[in-house]
Coordinates of C-alpha atoms and ligand atoms in Angstrom, one line a residue:
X78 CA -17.0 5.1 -18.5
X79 CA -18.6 6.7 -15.5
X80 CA -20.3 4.5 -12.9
X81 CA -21.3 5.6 -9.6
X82 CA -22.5 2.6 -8.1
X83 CA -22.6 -1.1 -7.3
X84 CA -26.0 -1.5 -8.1
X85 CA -25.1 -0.8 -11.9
X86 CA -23.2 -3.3 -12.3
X87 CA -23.8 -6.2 -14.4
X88 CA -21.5 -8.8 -12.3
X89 CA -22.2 -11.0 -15.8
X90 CA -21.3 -8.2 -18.3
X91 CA -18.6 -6.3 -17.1
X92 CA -17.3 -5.9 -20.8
X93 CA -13.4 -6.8 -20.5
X94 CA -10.8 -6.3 -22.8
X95 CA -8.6 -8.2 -21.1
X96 CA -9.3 -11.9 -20.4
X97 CA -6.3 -14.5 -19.1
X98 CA -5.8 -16.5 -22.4
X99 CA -2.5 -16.6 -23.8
X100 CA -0.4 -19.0 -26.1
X101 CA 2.5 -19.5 -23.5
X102 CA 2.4 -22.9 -21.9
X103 CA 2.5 -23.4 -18.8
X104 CA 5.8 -25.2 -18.9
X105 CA 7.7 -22.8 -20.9
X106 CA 6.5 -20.1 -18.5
X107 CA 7.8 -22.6 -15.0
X108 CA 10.8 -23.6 -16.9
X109 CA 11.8 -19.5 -17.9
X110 CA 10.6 -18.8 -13.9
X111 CA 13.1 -21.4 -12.4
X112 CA 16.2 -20.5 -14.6
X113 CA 15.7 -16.9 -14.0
X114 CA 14.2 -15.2 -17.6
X115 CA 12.3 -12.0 -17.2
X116 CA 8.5 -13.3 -16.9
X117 CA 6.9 -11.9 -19.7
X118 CA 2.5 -10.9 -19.1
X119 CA 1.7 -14.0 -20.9
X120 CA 4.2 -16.1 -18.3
X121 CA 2.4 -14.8 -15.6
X122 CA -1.0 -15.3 -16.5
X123 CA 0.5 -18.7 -17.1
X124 CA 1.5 -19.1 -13.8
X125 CA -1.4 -17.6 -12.0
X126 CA -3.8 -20.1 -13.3
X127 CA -1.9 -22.7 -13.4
X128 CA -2.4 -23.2 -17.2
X129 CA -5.1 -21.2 -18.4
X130 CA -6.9 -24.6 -20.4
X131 CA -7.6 -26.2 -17.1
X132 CA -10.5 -25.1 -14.7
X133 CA -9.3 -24.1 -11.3
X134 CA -6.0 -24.1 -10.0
X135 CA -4.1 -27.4 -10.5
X136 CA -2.8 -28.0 -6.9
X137 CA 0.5 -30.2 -8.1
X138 CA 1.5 -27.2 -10.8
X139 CA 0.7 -24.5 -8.1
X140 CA 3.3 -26.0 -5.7
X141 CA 5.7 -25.6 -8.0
X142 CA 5.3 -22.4 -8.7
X143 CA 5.4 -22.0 -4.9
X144 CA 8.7 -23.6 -4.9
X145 CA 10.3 -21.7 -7.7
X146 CA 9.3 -19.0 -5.9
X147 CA 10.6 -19.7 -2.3
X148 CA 13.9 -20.1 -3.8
X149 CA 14.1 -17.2 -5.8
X150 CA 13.3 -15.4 -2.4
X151 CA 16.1 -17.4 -0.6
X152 CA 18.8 -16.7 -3.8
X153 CA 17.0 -12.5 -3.5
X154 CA 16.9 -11.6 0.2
X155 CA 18.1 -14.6 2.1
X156 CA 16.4 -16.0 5.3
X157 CA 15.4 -13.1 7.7
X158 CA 11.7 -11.9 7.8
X159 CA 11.5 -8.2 7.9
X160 CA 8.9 -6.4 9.3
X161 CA 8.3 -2.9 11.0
X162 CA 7.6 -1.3 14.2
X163 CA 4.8 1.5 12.9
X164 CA 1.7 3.0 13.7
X165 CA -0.9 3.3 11.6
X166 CA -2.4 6.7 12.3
X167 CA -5.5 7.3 9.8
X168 CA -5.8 11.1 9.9
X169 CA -9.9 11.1 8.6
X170 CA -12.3 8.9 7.2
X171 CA -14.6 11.2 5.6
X172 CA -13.9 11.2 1.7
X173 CA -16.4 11.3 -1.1
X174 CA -14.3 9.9 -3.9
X175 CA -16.9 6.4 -3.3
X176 CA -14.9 3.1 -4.1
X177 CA -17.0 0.2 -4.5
X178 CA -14.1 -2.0 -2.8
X179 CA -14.5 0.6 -0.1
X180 CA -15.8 0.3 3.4
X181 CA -13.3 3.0 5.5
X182 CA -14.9 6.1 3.8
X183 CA -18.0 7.9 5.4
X184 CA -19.5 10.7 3.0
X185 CA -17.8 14.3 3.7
X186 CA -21.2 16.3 4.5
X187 CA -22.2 14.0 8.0
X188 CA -19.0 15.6 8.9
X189 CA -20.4 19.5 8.0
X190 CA -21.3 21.4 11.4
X191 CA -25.0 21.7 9.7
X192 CA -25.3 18.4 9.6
X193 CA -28.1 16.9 11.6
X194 CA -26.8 13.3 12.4
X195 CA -24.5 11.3 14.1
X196 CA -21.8 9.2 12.0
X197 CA -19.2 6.7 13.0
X198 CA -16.2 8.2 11.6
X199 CA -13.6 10.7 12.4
X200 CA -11.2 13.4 11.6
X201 CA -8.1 14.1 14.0
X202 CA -6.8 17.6 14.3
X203 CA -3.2 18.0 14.0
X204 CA -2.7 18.0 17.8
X205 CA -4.4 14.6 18.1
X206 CA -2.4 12.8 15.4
X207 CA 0.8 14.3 17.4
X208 CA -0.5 12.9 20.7
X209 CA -0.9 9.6 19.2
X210 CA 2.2 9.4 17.3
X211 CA 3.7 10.7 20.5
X212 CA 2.1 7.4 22.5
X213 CA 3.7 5.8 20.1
X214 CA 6.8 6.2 20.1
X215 CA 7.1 6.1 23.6
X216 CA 6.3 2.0 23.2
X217 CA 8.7 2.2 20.3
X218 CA 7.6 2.9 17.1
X219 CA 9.9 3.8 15.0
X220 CA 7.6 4.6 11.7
X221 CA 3.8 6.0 11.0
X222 CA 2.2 4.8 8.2
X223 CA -0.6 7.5 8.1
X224 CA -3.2 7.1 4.8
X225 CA -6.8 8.8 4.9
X226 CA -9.9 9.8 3.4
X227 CA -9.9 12.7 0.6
X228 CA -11.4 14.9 3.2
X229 CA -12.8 18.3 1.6
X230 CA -11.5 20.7 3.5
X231 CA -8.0 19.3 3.1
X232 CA -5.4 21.3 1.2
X233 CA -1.5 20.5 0.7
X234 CA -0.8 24.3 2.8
X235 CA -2.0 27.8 3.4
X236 CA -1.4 28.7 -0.3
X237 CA -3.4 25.5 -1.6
X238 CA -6.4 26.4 0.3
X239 CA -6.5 30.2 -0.8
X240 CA -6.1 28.6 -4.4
X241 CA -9.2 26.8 -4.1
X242 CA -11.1 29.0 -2.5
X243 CA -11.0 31.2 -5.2
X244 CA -13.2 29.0 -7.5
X245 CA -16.5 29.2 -7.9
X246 CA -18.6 26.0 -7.1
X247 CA -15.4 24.6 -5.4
X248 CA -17.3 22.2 -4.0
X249 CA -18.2 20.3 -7.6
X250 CA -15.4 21.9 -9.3
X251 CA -12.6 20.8 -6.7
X252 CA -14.3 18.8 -4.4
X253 CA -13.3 21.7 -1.9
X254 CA -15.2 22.7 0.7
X255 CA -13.3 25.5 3.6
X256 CA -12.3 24.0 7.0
X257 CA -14.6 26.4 8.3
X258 CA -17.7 24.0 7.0
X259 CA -16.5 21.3 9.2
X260 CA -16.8 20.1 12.9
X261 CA -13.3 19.2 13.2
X262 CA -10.8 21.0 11.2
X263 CA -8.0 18.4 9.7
X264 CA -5.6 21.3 8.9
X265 CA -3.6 20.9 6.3
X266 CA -1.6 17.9 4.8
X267 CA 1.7 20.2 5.5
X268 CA 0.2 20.7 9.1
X269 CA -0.8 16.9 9.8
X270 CA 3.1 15.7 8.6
X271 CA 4.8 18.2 10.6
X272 CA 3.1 17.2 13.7
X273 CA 3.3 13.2 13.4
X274 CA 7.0 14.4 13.3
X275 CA 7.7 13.0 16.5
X276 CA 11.5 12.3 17.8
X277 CA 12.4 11.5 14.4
X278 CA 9.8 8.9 13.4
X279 CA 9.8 7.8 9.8
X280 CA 6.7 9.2 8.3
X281 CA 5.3 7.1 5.5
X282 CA 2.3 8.8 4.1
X283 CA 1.3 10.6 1.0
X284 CA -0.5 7.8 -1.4
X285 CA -0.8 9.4 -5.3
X286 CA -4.4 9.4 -4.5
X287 CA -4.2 11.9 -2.0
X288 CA -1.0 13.1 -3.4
X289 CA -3.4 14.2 -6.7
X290 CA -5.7 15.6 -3.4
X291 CA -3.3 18.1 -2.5
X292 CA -2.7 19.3 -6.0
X293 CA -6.3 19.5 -7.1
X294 CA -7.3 22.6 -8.4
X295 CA -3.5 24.2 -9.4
X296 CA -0.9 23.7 -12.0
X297 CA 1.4 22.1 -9.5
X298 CA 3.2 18.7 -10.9
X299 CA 3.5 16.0 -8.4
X300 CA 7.5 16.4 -7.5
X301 CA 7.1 19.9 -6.5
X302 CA 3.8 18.7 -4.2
X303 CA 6.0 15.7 -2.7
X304 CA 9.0 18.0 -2.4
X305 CA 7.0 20.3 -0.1
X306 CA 5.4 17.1 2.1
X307 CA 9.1 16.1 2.7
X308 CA 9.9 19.4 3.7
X309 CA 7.7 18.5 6.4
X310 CA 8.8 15.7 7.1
X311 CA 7.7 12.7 4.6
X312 CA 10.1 10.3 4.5
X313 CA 8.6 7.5 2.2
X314 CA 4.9 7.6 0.2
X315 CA 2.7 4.4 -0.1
X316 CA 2.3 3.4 -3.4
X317 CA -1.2 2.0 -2.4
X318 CA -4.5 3.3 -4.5
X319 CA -2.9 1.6 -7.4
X320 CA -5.5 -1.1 -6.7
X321 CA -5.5 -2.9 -10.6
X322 CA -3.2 -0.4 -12.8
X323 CA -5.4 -1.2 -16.1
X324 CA -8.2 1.1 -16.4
X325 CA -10.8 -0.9 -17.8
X326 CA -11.2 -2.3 -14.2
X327 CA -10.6 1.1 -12.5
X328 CA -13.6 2.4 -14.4
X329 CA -15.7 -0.7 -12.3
X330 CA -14.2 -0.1 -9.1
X331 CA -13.1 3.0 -8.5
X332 CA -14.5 5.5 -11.2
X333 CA -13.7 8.3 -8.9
X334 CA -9.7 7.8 -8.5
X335 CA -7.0 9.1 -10.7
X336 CA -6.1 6.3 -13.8
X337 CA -3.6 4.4 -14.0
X338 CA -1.4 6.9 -16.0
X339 CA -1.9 9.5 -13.0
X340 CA -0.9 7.0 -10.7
X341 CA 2.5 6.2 -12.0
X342 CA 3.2 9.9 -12.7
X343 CA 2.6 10.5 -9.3
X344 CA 4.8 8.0 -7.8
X345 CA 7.9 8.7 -10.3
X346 CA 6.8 12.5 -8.9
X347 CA 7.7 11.3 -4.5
X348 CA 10.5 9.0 -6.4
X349 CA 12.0 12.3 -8.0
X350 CA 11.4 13.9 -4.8
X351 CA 14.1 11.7 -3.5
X352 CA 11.0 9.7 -1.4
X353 CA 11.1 6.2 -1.5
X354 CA 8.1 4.4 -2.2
X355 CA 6.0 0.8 -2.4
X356 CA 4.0 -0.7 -5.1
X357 CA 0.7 -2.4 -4.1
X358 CA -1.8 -4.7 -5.8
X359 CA -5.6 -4.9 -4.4
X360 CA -6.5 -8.1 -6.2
X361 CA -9.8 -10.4 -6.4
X362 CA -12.7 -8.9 -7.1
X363 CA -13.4 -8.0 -10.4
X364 CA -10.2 -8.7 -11.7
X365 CA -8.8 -11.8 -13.4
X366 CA -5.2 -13.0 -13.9
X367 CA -4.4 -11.5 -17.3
X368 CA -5.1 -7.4 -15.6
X369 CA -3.1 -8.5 -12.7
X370 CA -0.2 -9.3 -14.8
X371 CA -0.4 -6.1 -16.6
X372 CA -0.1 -4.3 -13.0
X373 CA 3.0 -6.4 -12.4
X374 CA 4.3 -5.5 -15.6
X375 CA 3.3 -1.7 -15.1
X376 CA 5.1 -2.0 -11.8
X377 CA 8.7 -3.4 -13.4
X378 CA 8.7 -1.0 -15.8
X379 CA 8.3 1.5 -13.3
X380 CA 10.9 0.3 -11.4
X381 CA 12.6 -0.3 -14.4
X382 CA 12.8 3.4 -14.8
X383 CA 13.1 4.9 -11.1
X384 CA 14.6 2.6 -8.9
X385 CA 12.8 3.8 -6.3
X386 CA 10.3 0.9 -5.1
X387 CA 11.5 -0.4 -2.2
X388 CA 8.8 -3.0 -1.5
X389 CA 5.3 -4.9 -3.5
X390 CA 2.7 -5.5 -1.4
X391 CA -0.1 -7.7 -2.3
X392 CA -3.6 -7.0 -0.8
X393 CA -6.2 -9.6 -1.1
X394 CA -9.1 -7.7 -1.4
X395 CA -11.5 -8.5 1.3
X396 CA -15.4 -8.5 0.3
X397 CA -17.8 -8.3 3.5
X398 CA -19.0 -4.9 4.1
X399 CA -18.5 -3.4 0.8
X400 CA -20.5 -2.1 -1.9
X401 CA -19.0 -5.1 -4.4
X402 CA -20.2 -7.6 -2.4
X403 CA -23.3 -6.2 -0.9
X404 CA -24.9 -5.8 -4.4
X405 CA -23.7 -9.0 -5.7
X406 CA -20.9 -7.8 -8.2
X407 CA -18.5 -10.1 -6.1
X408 CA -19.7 -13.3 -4.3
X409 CA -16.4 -12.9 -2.6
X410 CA -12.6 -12.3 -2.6
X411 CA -9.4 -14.7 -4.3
X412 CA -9.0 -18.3 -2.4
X413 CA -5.8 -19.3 -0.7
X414 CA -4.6 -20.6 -4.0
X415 CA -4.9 -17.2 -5.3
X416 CA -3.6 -15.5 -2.8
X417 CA -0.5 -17.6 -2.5
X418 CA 0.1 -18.0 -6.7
X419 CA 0.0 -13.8 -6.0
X420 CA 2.7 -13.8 -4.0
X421 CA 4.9 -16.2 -5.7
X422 CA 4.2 -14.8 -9.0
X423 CA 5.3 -11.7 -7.6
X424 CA 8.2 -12.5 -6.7
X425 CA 9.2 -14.4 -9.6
X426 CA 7.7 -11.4 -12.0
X427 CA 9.1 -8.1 -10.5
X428 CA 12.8 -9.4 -10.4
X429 CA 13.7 -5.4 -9.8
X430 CA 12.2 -5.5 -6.6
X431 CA 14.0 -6.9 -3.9
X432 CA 11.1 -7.0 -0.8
X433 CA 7.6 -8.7 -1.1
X434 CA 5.4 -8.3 1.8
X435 CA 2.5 -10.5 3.1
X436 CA -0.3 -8.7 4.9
X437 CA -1.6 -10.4 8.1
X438 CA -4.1 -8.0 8.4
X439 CA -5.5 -9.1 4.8
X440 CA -4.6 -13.1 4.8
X441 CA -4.7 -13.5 8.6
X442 CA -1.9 -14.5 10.9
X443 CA -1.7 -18.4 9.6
X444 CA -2.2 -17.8 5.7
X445 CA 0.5 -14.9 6.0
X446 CA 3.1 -17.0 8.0
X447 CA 2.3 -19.5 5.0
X448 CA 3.2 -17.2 2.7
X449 CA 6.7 -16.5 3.9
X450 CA 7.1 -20.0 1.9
X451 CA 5.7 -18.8 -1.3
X452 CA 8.2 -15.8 -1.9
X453 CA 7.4 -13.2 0.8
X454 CA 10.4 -11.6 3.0
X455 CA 8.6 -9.1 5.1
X456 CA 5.9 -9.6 7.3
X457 CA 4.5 -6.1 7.1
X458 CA 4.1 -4.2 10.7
X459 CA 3.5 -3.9 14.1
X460 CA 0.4 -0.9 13.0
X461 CA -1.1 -1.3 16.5
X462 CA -4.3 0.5 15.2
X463 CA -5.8 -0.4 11.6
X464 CA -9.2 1.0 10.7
X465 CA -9.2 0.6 7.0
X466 CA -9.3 -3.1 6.5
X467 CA -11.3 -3.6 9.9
X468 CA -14.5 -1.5 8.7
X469 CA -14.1 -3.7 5.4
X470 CA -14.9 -6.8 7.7
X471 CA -12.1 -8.5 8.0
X472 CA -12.0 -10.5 11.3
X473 CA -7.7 -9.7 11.2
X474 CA -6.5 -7.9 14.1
X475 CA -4.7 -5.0 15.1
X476 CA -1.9 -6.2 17.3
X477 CA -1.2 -4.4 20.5
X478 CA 1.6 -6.3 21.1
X479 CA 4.7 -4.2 22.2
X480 CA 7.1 -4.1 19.5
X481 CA 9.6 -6.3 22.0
X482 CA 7.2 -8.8 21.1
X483 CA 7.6 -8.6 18.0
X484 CA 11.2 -8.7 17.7
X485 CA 12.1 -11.3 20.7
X486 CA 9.7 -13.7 19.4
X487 CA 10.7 -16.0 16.3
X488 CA 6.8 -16.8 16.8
X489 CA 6.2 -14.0 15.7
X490 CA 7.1 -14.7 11.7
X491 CA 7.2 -18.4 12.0
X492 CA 9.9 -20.6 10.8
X493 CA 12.4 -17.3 9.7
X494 CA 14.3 -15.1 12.0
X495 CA 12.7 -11.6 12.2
X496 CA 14.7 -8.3 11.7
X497 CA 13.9 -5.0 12.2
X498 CA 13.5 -2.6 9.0
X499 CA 12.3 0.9 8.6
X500 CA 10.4 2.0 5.2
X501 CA 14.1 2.2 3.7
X502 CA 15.6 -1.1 4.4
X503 CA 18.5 -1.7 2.0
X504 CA 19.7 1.5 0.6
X505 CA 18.0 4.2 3.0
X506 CA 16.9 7.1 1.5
X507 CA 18.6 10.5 1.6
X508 CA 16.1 11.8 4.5
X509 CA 16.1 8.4 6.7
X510 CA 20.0 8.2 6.7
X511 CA 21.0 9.7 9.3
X512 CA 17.6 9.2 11.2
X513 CA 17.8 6.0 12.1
X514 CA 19.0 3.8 14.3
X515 CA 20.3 0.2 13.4
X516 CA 18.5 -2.6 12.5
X517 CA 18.5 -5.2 14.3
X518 CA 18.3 -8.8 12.8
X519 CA 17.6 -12.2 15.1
X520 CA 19.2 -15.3 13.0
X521 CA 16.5 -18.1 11.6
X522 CA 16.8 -21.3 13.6
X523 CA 18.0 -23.1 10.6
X524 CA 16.3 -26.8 10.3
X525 CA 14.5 -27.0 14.2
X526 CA 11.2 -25.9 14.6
X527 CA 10.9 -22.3 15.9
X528 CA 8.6 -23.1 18.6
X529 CA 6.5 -25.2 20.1
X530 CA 3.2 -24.7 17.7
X531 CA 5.4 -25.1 14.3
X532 CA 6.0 -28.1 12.5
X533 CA 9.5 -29.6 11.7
X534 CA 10.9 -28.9 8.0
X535 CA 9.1 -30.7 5.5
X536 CA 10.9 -32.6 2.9
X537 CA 12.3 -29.9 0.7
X538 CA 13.7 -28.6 4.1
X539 CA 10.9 -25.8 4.9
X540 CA 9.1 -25.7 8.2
X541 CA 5.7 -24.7 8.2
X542 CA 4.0 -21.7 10.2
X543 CA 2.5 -22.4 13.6
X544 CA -1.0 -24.2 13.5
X545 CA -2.4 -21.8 16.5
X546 CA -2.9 -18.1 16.5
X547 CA 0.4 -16.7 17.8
X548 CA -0.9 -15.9 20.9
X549 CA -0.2 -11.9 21.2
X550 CA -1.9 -10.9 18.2
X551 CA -6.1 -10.9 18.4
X552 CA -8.0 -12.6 15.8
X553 CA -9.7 -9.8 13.8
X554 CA -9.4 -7.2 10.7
X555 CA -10.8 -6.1 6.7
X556 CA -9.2 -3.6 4.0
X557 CA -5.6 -1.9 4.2
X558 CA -4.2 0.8 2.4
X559 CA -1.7 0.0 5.3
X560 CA 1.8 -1.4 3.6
X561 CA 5.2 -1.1 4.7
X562 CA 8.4 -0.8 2.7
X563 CA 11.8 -2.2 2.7
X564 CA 14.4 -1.0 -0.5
X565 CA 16.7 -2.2 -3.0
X566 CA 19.0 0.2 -3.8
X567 CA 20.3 0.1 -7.0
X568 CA 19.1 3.0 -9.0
X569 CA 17.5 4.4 -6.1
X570 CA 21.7 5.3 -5.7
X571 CA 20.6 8.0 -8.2
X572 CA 18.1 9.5 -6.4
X573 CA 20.2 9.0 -3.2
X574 CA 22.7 11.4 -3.9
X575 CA 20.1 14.3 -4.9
X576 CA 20.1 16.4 -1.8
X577 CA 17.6 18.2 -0.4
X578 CA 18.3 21.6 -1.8
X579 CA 18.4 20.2 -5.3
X580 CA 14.8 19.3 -5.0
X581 CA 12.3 21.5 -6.6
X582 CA 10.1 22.7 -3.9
X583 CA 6.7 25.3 -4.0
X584 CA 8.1 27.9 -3.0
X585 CA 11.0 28.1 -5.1
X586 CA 9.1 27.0 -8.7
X587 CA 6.6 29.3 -7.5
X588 CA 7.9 32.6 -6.7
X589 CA 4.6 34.4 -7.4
X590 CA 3.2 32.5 -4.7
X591 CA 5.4 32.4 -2.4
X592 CA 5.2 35.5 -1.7
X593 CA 1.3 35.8 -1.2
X594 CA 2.1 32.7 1.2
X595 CA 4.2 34.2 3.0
X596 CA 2.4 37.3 3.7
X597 CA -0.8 34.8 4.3
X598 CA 2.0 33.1 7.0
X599 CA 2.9 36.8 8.1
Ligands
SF4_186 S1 -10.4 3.8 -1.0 FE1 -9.7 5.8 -0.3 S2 -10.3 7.3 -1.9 FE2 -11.5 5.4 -2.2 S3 -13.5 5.8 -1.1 FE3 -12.1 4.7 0.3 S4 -11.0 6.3 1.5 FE4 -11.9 7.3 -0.3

């Protein structure tokens, strides 16, 4: 299927497969959830809706999924509320590859020196993603999350862009158009890395999306691609673009992206890499229950096999200034019931994965802090400047606050204590050991409200999230590729151990190559 644009679509006649009806009951699936049983898809789906037979979601059978859920969380990762002191630095936002759930793109060609008009977005050189990582750091960030826009002219290194180059139509063949075309010249992915390498900040970057970006147009496999980006100092890759890992409903939403097959090769490519990586979910739009229990099952098996997922973060998709919801495909995103039966059945499905984050820059700071009771343990990140959901339409804000903020204030994640993590939080990986400082945890004020705005516990002994907007953090944001990590270790021991100079890497696979690049470097 090949679709190109909203206005296509049929919002009546999408023509899925899938369709959340099962012959699991919903009591058998609550009953396997509290005692502990792998969740099978049909258990999920179960669970998500609350019992598929009813219409809506039944608010009494929704709380206790909530509740299974916030206990398997307590028994899983304890009390403390994670959460990180990063950066988001989006490198460009000119991309062509046209999501329908997308508003952070702007077409590639406004950015061509040729091209007549103005445009609102932008592309930072090298030097200017240093500067602000720099900035950064200095109020102290300790991590860059850095996604962007499948910008043209960018190429994993020197050798990649002489590669495409050399085809004819590179353009339509490759999407590849030379740095040359372009106002501002992004360098190269190699380039951007090696300069947001600032006093040892932990670079998470790299999504498979753009990941199959820097590999477009060669014979390169993905753990020789992520083996060069550490080299230059990756240190975790996003496991975002995996919106809904069932391709009936990639083919609706994002036609232009890599399947779902590419997208797990890619991530077992940065876990054999030695990278650590997240998992993601963008949910409600076109989707219903039964698909996003086949991405939750696509993600345990995954894990299943690597080890290497330190973190799943749910991201509500959010509707107002994108091409779903401007020509009617979508009258809107999931409800709070949604959003919170996500996160609990998350939890209670991916028991391989030890971290489940809640986005305030997706839910808001009220429905996030809410979600800490429905299975969530990490409260995402500081990202001080967040573009991606923002020019969605989110009214979520990018917090300024200074990351001692963040971690003096029990505010700050409501009724837990709050602790410090980097990407790697459990069993760091081989390249953060070593680079980082410790964390630093503040203990949960066990049954007395954690500050003035937030309730006392309830009477299964939860407190509830302030009813005011924590004070430090602005009211206002829209779509995220943005997610932060946190990591069991387990198999990722495995991975652990390989060293550096076991990894394959570009130039040593490619010795042909290599030795054009190096004269190119020469
Ligand atoms: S989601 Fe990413 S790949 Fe898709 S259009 Fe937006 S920026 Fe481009």
């Amino acid at each position: 299927m090949t679709r190109s644009s909203a206005a296509d679509l049929d919002p009546d006649d999408l023509g899925f497969e899938h369709v959340p009806e099962t012959d699991q009951s919903f009591e058998n699936a609550l009953a396997k959830a509290r005692d502990g049983t792998r969740l099978t898809v049909d258990d999920a789906v179960e669970l998500l809706t609350t019992g598929s037979d009813a219409p809506g979601i039944d608010r009494r059978r929704k709380e206790a999924v909530l509740e299974a859920a916030d206990r398997r969380r307590a028994e899983v990762v304890g009390d403390e509320v994670t959460f990180v002191a990063n950066l988001n630095n989006n490198v460009t936002t000119a991309c062509n590859t046209g999501c329908l759930f997308c508003n952070f793109k702007d077409t590639a060609h406004q950015f061509e020196t040729d091209h007549g008009g103005g445009h609102a977005g932008f592309t930072k050189t090298p030097a200017e993603s240093r500067e602000a990582v720099a900035g950064a750091v200095e109020r102290g960030v300790y991590e860059v999350t850095s996604v962007s826009g499948l910008h043209p002219a960018f190429a994993l290194n020197d050798e990649h862009h002489e590669i495409l180059r050399g085809y004819d139509d590179a353009a339509s063949a490759v999407n590849y158009k030379p740095p040359e075309r372009y106002v501002t010249d992004p360098g190269t992915y190699v380039d951007q890395l090696d300069a947001m390498s600032v006093d040892g900040v932990h670079l998470h970057s790299m999504t498979p999306e753009e990941a199959y970006h820097a590999r477009r147009g060669t014979d390169w496999n993905y753990e020789e691609v992520y083996s060069e980006l550490a080299d230059a100092g990756l240190d975790s890759a996003p496991g975002t673009a995996a919106e809904i890992l069932v391709d009936e409903v990639r083919d609706v939403i994002c036609p232009g992206k890599i399947d779902s097959q590419g997208w797990i090769d890619a991530m077992e490519g940065a876990m054999a890499a030695g990278l650590d990586t997240t998992a993601t979910i963008m949910y409600g739009h076109v989707d219903n229950e039964m698909h996003r229990a086949i991405h939750l099952q696509r993600v345990r098996d995954l894990q299943d096999r690597t080890g290497g997922i330190t973190e799943f973060v749910p991201l509500s998709f959010v509707h107002e200034r994108t091409p779903l919801y401007e020509h009617g495909v979508v009258s809107g995103g999931a409800s709070d019931a949604e959003d919170e039966l996500l996160i609990a059945v998350s939890r209670l499905f991916l028991d391989n994965v030890e971290n489940i984050q809640t986005s305030w820059v997706k839910y808001g700071d009220e429905k996030a802090l809410k979600t800490l009771s429905c299975g969530a343990n990490d409260f995402m990140g500081t990202i001080l400047s967040e573009e991606i959901t923002k020019r969605a339409g989110a009214r979520t804000a990018s917090s300024e606050a200074s990351t001692t903020t963040w971690t003096s204030s029990p505010r700050s994640v409501g009724s837990r204590s709050n602790a410090r993590r980097t990407t790697a939080i459990a069993g760091e990986s081989t390249r953060t050991r070593g680079r980082r400082s410790g964390r630093r945890s503040v203990r949960r004020p066990t049954g007395r409200r954690c500050c003035p705005s937030a309730s006392a516990p309830d009477a299964r002994g939860r407190t509830r999230p302030p009813t005011t907007e924590p004070a430090h953090w602005p009211t206002a944001c829209p779509r995220s590729h943005a997610d932060q990590p946190a990591h069991a270790a387990g198999p990722a021991g495995a991975r652990a151990e390989r060293s550096r100079s076991s990894r394959p890497s570009l130039s040593r696979v490619r010795s042909d190559r290599t030795q054009r690049r190096d004269a190119n470097r020469g």
